[in-house]
Short mmCIF file of C-alpha atoms and ligand atoms in Angstrom, two decimals:
data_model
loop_
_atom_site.label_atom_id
_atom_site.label_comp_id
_atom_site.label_asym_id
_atom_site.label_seq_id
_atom_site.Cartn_x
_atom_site.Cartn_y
_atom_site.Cartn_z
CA UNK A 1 315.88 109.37 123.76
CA UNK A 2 314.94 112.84 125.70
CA UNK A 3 317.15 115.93 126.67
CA UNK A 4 316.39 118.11 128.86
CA UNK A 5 318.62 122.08 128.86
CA UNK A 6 319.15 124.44 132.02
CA UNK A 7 320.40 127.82 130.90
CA UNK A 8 322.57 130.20 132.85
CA UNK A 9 322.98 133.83 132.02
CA UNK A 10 322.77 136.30 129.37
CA UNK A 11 321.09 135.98 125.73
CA UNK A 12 323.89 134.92 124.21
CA UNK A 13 323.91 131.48 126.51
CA UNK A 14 320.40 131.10 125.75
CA UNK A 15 321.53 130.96 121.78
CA UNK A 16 323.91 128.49 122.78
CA UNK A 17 321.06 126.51 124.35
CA UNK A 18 319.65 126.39 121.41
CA UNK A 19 322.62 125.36 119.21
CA UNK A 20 323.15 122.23 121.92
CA UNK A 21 319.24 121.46 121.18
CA UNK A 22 319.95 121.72 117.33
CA UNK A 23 323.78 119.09 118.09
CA UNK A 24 321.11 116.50 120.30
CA UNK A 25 318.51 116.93 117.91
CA UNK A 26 320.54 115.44 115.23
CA UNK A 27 321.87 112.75 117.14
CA UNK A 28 318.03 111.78 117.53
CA UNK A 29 317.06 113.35 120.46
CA UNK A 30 313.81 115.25 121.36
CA UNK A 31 313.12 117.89 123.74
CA UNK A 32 311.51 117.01 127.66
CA UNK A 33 310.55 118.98 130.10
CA UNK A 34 310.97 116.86 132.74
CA UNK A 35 314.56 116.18 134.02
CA UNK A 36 313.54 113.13 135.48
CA UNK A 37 312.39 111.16 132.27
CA UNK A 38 315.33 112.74 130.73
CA UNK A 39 318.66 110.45 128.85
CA UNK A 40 320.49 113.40 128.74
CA UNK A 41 320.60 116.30 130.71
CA UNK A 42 323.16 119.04 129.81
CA UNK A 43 323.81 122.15 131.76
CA UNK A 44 324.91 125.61 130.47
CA UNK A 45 326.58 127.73 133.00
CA UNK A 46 326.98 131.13 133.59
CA UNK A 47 330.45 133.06 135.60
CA UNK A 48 329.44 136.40 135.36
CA UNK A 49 328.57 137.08 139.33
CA UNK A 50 329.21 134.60 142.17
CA UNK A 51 325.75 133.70 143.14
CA UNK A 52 325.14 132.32 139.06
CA UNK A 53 327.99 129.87 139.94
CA UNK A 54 326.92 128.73 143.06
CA UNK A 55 322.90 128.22 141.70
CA UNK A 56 324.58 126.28 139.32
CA UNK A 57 326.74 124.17 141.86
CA UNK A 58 323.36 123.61 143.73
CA UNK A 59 321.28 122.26 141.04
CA UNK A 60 324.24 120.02 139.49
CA UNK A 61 324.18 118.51 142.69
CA UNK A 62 320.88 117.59 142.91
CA UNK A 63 321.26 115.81 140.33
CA UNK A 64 323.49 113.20 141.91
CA UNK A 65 320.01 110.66 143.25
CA UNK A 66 319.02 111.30 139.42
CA UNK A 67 322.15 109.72 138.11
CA UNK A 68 321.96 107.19 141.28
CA UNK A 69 318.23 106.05 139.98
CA UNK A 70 318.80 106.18 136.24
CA UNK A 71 322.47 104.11 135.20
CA UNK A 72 322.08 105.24 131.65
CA UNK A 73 321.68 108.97 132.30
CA UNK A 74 324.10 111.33 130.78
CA UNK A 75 325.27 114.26 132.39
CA UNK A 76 326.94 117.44 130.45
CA UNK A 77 327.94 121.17 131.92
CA UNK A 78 329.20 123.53 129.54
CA UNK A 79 329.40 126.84 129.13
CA UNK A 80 331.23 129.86 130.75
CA UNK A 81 332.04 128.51 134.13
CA UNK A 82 333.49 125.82 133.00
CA UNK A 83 335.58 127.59 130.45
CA UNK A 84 336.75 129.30 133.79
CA UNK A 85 340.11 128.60 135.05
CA UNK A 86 340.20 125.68 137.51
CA UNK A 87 336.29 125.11 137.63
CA UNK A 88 336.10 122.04 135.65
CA UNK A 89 338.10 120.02 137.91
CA UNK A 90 336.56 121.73 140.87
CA UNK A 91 332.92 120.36 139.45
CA UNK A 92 334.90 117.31 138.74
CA UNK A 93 335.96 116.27 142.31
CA UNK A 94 332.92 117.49 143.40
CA UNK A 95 330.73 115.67 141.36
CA UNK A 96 332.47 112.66 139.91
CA UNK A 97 328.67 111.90 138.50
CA UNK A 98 329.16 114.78 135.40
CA UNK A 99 329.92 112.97 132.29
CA UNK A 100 330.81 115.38 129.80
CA UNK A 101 332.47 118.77 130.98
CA UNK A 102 332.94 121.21 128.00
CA UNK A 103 334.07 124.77 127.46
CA UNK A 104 332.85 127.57 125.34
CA UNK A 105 335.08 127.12 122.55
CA UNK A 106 334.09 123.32 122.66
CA UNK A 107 330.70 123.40 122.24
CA UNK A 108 330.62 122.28 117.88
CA UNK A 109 332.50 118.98 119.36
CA UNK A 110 329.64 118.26 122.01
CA UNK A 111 327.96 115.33 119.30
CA UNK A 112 331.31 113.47 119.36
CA UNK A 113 331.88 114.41 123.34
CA UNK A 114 328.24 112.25 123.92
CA UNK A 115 329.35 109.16 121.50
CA UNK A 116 333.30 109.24 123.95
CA UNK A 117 330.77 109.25 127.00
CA UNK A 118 329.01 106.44 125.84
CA UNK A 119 331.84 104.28 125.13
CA UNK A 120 334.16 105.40 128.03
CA UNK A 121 331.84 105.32 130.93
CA UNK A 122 334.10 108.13 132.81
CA UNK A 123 334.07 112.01 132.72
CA UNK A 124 334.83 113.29 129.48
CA UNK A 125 336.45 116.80 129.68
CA UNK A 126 336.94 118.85 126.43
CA UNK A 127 338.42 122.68 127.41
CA UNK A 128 340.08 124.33 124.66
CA UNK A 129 341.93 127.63 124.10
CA UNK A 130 341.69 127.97 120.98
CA UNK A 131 338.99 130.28 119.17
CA UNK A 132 335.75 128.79 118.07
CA UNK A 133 335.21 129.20 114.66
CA UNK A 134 332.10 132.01 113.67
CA UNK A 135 330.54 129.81 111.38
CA UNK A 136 329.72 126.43 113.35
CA UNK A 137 327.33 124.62 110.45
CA UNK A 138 324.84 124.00 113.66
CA UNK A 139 320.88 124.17 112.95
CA UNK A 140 319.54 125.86 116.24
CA UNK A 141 316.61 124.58 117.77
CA UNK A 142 314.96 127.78 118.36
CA UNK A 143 312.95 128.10 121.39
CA UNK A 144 312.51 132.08 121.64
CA UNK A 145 309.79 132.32 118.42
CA UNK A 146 308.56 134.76 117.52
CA UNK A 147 312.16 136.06 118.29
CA UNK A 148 315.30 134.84 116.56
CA UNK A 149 318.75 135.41 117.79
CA UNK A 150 321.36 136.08 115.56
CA UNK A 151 325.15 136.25 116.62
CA UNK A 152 327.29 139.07 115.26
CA UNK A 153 330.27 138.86 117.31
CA UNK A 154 331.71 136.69 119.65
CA UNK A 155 334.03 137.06 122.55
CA UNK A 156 335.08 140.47 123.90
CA UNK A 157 338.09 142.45 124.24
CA UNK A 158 337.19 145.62 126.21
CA UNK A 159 338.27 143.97 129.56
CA UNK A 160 336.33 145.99 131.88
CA UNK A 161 338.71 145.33 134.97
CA UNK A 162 335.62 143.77 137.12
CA UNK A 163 334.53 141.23 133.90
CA UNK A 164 335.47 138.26 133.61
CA UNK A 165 333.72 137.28 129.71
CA UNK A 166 336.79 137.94 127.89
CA UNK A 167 338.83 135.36 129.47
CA UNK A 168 335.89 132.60 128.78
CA UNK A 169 334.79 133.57 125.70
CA UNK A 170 338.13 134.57 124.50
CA UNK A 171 338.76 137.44 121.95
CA UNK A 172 336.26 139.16 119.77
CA UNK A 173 335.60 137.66 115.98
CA UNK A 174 333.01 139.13 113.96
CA UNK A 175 330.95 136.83 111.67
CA UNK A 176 331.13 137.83 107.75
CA UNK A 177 328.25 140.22 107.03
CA UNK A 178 326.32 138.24 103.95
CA UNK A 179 326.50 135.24 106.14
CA UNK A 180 324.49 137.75 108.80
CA UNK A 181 321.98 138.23 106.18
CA UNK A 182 321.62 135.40 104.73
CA UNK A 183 320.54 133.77 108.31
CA UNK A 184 317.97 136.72 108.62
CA UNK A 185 316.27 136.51 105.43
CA UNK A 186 315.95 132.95 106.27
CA UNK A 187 314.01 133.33 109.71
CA UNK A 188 311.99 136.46 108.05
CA UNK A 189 310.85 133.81 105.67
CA UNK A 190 310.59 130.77 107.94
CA UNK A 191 308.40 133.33 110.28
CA UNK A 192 309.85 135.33 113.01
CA UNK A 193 308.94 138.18 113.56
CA UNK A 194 311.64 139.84 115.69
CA UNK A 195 315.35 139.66 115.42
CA UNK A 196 317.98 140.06 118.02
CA UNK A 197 321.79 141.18 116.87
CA UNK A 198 323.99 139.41 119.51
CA UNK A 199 326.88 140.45 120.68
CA UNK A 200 329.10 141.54 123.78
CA UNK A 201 329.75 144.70 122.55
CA UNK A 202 327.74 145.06 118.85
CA UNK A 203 329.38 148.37 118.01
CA UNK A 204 332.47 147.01 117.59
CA UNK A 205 331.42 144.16 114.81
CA UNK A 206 333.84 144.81 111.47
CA UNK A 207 333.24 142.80 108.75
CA UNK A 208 335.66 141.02 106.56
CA UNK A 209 334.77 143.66 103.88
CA UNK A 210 334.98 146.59 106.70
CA UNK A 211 331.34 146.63 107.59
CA UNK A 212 330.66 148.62 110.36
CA UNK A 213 327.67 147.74 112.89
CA UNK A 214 325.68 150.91 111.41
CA UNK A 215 325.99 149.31 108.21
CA UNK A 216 325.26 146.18 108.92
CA UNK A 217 321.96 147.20 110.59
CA UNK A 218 321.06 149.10 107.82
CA UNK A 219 321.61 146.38 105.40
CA UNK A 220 319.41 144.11 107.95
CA UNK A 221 316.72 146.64 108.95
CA UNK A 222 316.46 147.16 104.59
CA UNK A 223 315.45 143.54 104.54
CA UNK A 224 311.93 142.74 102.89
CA UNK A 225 308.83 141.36 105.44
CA UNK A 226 307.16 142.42 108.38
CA UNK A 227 309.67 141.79 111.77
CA UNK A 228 311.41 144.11 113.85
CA UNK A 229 315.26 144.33 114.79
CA UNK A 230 316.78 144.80 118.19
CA UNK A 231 320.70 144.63 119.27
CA UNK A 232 322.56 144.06 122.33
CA UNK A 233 324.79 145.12 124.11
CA UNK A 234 325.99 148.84 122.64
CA UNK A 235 329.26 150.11 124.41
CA UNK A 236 328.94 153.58 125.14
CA UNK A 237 332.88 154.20 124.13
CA UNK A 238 331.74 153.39 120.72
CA UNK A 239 328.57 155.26 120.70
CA UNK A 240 328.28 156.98 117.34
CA UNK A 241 326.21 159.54 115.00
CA UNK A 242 326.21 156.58 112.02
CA UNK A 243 324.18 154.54 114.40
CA UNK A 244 321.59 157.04 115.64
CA UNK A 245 320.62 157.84 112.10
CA UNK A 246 320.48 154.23 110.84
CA UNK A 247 318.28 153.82 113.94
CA UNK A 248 316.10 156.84 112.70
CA UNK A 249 316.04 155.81 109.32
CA UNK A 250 313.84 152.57 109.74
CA UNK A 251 310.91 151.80 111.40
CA UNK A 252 312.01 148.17 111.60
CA UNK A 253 314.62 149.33 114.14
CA UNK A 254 313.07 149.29 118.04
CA UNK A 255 313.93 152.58 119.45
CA UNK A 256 315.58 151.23 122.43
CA UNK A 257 318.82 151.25 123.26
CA UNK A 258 320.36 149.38 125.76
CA UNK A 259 323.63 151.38 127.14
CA UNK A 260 325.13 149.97 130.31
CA UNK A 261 326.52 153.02 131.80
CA UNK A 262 328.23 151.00 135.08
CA UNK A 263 328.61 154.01 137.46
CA UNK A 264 327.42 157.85 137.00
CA UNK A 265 331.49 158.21 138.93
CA UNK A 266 334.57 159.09 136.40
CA UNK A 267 336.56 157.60 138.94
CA UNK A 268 334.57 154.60 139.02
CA UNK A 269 334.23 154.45 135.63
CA UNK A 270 338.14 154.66 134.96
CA UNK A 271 338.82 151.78 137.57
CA UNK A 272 336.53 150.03 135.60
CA UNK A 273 338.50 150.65 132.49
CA UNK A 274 335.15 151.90 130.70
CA UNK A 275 336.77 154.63 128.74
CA UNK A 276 334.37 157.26 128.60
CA UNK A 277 332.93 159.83 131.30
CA UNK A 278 329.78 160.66 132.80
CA UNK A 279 329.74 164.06 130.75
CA UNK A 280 330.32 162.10 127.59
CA UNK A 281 327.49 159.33 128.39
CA UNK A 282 325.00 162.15 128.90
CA UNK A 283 326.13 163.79 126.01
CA UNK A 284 325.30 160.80 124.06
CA UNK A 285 321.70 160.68 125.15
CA UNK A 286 320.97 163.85 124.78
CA UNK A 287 322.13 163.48 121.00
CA UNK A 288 320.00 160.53 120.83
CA UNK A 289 317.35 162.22 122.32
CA UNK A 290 317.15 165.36 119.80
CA UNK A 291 317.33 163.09 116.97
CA UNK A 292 315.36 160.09 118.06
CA UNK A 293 312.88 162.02 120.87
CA UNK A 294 310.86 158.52 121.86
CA UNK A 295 313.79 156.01 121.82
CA UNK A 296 313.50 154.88 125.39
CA UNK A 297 317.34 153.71 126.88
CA UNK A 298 317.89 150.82 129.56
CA UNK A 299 321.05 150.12 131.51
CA UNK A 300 323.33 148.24 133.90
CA UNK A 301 324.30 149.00 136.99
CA UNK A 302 327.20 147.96 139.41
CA UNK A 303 327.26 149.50 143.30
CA UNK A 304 329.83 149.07 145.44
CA UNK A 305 333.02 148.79 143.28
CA UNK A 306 336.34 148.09 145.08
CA UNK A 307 336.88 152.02 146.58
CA UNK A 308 333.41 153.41 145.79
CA UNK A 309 332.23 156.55 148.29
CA UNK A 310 329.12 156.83 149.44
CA UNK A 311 329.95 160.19 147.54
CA UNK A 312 330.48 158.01 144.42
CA UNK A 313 327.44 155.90 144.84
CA UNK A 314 325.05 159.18 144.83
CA UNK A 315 326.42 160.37 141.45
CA UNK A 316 325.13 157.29 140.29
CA UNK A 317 321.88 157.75 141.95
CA UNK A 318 322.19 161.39 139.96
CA UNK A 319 322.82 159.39 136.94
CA UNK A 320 319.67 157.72 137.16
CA UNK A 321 317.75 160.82 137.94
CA UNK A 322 319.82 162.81 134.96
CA UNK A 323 319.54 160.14 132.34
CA UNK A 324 315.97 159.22 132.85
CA UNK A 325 316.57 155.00 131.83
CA UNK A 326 313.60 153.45 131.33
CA UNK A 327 314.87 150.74 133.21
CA UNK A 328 318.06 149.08 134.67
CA UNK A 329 319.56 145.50 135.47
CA UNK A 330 321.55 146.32 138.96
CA UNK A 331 324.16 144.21 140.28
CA UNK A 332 326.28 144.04 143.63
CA UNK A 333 329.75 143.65 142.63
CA UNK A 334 331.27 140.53 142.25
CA UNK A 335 334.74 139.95 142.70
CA UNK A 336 335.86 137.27 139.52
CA UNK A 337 339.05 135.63 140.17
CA UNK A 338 341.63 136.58 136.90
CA UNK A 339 340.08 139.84 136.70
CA UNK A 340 341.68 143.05 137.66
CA UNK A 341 339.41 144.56 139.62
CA UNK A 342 339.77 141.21 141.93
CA UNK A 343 342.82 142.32 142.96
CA UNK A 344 342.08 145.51 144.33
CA UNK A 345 342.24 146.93 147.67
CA UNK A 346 338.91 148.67 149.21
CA UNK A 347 336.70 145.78 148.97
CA UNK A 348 333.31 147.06 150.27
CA UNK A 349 331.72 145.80 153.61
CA UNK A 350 328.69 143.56 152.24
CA UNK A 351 325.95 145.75 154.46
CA UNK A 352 326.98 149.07 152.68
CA UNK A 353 326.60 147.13 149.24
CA UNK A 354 323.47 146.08 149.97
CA UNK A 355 322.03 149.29 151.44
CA UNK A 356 323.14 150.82 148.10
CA UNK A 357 321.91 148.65 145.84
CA UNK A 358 318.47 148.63 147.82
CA UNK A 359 318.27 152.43 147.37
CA UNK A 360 319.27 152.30 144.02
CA UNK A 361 316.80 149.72 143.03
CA UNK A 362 313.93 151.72 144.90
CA UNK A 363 314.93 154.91 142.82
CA UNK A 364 314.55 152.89 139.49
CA UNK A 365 311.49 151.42 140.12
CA UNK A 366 310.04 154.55 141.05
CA UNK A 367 311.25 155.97 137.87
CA UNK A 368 310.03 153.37 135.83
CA UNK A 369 306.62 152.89 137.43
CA UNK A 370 306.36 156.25 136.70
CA UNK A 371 307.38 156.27 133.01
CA UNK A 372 305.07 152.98 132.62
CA UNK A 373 301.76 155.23 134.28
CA UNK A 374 302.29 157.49 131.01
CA UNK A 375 301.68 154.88 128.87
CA UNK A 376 297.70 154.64 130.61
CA UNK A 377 294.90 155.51 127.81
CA UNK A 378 297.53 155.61 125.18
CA UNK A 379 297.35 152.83 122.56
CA UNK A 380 301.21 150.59 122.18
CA UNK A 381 301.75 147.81 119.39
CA UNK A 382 303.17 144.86 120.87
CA UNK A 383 304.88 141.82 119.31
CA UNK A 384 302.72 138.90 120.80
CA UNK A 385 305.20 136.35 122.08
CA UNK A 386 303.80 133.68 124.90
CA UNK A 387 300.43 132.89 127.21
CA UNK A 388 300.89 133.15 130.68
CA UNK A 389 298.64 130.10 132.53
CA UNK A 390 298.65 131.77 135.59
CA UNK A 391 297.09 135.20 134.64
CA UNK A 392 295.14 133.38 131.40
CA UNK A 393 296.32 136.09 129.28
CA UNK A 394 298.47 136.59 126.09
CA UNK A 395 301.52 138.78 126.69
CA UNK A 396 303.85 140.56 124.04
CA UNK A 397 306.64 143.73 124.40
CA UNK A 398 306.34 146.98 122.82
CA UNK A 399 309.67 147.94 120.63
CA UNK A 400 310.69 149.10 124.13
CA UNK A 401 310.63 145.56 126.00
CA UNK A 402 308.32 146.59 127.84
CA UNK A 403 305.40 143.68 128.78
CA UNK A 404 301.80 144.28 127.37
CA UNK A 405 299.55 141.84 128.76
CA UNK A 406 295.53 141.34 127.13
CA UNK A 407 292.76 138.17 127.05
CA UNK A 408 292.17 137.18 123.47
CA UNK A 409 289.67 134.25 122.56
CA UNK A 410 291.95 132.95 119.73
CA UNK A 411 295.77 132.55 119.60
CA UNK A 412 297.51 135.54 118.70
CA UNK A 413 301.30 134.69 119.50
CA UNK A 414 303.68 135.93 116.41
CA UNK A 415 301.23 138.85 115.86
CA UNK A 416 301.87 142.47 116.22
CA UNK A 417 298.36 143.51 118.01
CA UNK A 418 297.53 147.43 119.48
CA UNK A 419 297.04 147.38 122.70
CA UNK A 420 294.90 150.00 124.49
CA UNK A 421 296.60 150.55 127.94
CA UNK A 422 293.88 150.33 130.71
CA UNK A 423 296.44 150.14 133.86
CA UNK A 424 299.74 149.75 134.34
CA UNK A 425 301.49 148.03 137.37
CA UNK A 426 305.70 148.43 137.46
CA UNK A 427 307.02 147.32 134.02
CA UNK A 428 304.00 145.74 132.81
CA UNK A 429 301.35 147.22 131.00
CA UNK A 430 297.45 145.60 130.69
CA UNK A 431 295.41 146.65 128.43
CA UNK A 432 292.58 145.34 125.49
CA UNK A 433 293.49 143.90 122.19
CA UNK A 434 291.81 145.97 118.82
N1 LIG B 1 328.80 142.77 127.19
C1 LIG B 1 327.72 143.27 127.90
C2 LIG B 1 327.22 142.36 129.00
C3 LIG B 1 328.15 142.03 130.08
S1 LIG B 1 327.50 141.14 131.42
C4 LIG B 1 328.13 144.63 128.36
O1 LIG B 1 329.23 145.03 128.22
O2 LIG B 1 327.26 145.34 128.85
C5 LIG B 1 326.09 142.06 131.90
C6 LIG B 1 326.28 142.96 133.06
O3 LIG B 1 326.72 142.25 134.19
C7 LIG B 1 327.32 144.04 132.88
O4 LIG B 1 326.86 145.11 132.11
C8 LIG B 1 327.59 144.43 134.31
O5 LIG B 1 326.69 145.41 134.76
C9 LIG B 1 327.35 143.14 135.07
N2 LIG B 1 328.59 142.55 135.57
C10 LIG B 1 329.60 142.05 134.85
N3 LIG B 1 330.58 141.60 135.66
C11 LIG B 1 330.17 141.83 136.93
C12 LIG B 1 330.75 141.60 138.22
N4 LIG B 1 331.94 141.06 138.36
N5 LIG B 1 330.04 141.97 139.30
C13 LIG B 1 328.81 142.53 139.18
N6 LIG B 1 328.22 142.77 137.99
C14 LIG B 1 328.89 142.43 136.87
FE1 LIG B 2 332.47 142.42 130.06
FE2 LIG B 2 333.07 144.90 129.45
FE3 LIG B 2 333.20 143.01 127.57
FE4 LIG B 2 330.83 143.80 128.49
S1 LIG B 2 332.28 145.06 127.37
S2 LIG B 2 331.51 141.69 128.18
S3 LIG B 2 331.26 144.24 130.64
S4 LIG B 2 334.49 143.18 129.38
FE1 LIG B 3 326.82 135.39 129.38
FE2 LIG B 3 327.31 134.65 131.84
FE3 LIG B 3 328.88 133.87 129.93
S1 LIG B 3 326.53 136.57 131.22
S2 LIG B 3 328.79 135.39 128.34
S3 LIG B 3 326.73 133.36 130.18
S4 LIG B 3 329.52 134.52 131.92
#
C-alpha cells in the first residue's frame, strides 16, 4: 500500500506532512511519488491567501478521474482550510469523491479516520474545536534532512486583523522545554545537521517552568555536535535584548532573523493590530545591528491593505530602502472571511494592488541582487542539503538561507562545505567546493 502527500503553505504544514507520513507509515504504508499508483492520497491545505485555497480546489478536483479509475483509492484533505469555517462541507458538495476530511486539531486521529473510511465507504469528516494536545506520540517521517523541524508553539493569539491562523489553529500552547530538548539531542545524534524552532510567533513560547524563547535557545544552541539552529517566525512586538545576545553568544545560532515588518505605515500597522511602529522596528535593527553587525534580516510584506495611500505604500517602499532586508516574501492582500480586516471599508481596486506590489517586488530584488554581488570572491560555508538534476549540481544555504550552488564528484549532502563565490545571479550564489 502507497501514499502519496501534497503540502500547502508555510513550514509548519510541511511538519505536519511529515507527522501524516510518520500516522501512514505505521499503518504499513510507504511513500510514492506518483499519485497515480497511489492507495492513499491525502492533501494538506493551506487558508492563508485566496489563491492557496483555490490551487488547492483545482488539484482536489483533478483528482475526481483518479478516484473514477481506481475504486479502492482513498482520498484525505486536512489541514488549515478545512479547519476553516464552512469549507469542509463546501469541498464536500463539491467533491463528494473526498473520503476523509479532517481539521488541524484532528490530525493524531487520522490512523483511526482511514480504518472508519474503509469500513464506511462514505466521507468521513472529523473537525474539532478543541486544542490539540503538544505532545502527539507521532514518529515524523522526515523528509527535509539534513534539516529537522522542531515545533515550539502551536496556534497563535496575536490576531493580526488581516490573519486568519488563529481561528484554524486555535490558541497558542507552548510545548514543555525538556521535551524540546530531548527531540533535538535525538536528531543531533540520529544526524541532522540543522534545526528549525517552529512556531507562529517563537518569542512568545513560555515554558511550563517559565522558560522564555531566549532561554530555550540557549539551552538548544548549548547542545553537544556539529548542526546549526534557526527559528521562525520572531514578532517584532516581542523583539528583545535577551534574544540578541543569546544569538551572539553561539555560533550554532544562524545570524538571520526573520522579522515580518507588514507595512513601513503606523497607520497601517495599527489597522493591522501589529502593535509596534515603524520607529520602534528600526530601532530594533539597528540594536541588532551594533551588536550582531553580519546578522542579515528577511521579511514579509503586505501592499494594499483595506485604506492604504499611495502615500502609505511609499513608506513601505522607504522601509525597504531604510531597513536594508536581505530579502522579503510579498503578498497582495487577501481578504479572509472571520477576520477583521475583512470587514473593512476601502478595499483596494485590484490594478493599484498589483502596480504596488510589482514596484515593491522590483525594489527588493534590486536590493538583494545587490547584497548577493557582495558575496563574489568571498568564501561562504554552506549546509549541503539536495542535487538539483537540472543544473547537475549540489546546492546548500549559507546560515543566511541564502542558495550556494557547486559540482562535486562525490555526494556531499549533510556536509557543511566552503564555497568560493565565483558569480552570483539574484538569491543564488555559484561558486567551487574546497
Ligand atoms: N506567524 C507568522 C506567519 C504568518 S503567515 C508571522 O506572524 O509572520 C505568513 C505571512 O503571510 C504573514 O507574515 C503575512 O505577510 C502574510 N499574510 C497573512 N495573512 C495574509 C492575508 N490575509 N493577505 C495577504 N498576506 C497575508
Ligand atoms: Fe497571523 Fe499575526 Fe499570528 Fe502571524 S502573528 S500567525 S500574522 S495572527
Ligand atoms: Fe501555515 Fe497556511 Fe495554515 S500558512 S498555518 S498552512 S493557513
Amino acid at each position: 500500500m502507497n501514499y502519496h502527500i501534497v503540502t500547502y503553505g508555510c513550514q509548519m504544514n510541511l511538519h505536519e506532512s511529515e507527522k501524516i507520513a510518520g500516522i501512514l507509515k505505521e499503518k504499513g504504508y510507504t511513500e510514492q511519488s506518483s499519485m497515480e499508483e497511489a492507495d492513499i492520497i491525502v492533501f494538506n491545505t493551506c487558508c492563508i491567501r485566496e489563491n492557496a485555497e483555490n490551487h488547492a480546489f483545482g488539484n482536489i478536483g483533478a483528482l475526481k478521474r483518479l478516484k473514477r479509475e481506481k475504486k479502492d483509492l482513498l482520498i484525505a484533505v486536512g489541514g488549515c482550510m478545512v479547519q476553516e469555517e464552512g469549507k469542509a462541507n463546501l469541498l464536500k458538495e463539491k467533491f463528494p469523491f473526498i473520503d476523509i476530511l479532517f481539521g488541524t486539531h484532528d490530525l493524531p486521529g487520522f490512523g483511526a479516520l482511514i480504518d472508519a473510511a474503509r469500513a464506511r465507504k462514505k466521507t468521513v469528516i472529523s473537525i474539532s474545536d478543541e486544542r490539540r494536545e503538544t505532545e502527539d506520540g507521532i514518529s515524523p517521517v522526515r523528509t527535509s534532512y539534513p534539516n529537522a523541524w522542531v515545533n515550539i508553539t502551536y496556534g497563535c493569539n496575536n490576531f493580526c486583523s488581516y490573519c486568519i491562523v488563529p481561528y484554524v489553529r486555535g490558541r497558542e500552547r507552548s510545548r514543555n522545554a525538556d521535551r524540546i530538548l530531548n527531540e533535538v539531542a535525538a536528531l543531533i545524534k540520529d544526524g541532522y545537521k540543522e534545526i528549525t524552532l517552529l512556531g507562529q510567533n517563537v518569542d512568545s513560547y513560555r515554558g511550563e517552568d517559565g522558560t522564555t524563547f531566549p532561554q530555550l535557545l540557549d539551552r538548544v544552541a548549548s547542545l553537544e555536535g556539529d548542526f546549526r539552529v534557526r527559528f521562525m517566525t520572531s514578532h517584532p512586538k516581542d523583539f528583545t535584548e535577551d534574544l540578541v545576545a543569546v544569538m551572539k553568544k553561539h555560533r550554532k545560532i544562524c545570524k538571520h532573523l526573520h522579522l515580518p515588518v507588514q507595512s513601513g505605515n503606523d497607520r497601517i500597522l495599527r489597522l493591522m493590530n501589529r502593535r509596534y511602529t515603524r520607529e520602534k522596528y528600526l530601532a530594533d535593527l539597528a540594536a541588532l545591528r551594533r551588536e550582531i553587525p553580519d546578522c542579515e534580516v528577511t521579511t514579509d510584506l503586505i501592499v494594499a491593505f483595506p485604506t492604504e495611500t499611495e502615500e502609505e505604500f511609499r513608506d513601505t517602499l522607504s522601509l525597504v530602502e531604510e531597513a536594508d532586508f536581505s530579502s522579503a516574501f510579498m503578498f497582495i492582500y487577501s481578504p479572509r472571511k472571520g477576520t477583521r480586516a475583512a470587514e473593512m471599508e476601502g478595499r483596494i481596486p485590484e490594478e493599484v494592488a498589483k502596480d504596488r506590489i510589482a514596484r515593491l517586488i522590483a525594489l527588493v530584488n534590486s536590493k538583494t541582487r545587490e547584497k548577493s554581488a557582495k558575496y563574489v570572491g568571498k568564501t561562504v560555508e554552506i549546509l549541503c542539503e539536495d542535487f538539483d538534476e537540472k543544473k547537475n549540481m549540489y546546492l546548500g544555504r549559507d546560515e543566511y538561507g541564502r542558495m550556494g550552488y557547486f559540482r562535486s564528484e562525490r555526494n556531499r549532502i549533510g556536509e557543511f562545505v566552503n564555497l568560493k563565490i565565483t558569480e552570483a545571479n539574484g538569491i543564488s550564489l555559484y561558486g567551487e567546493a574546497e
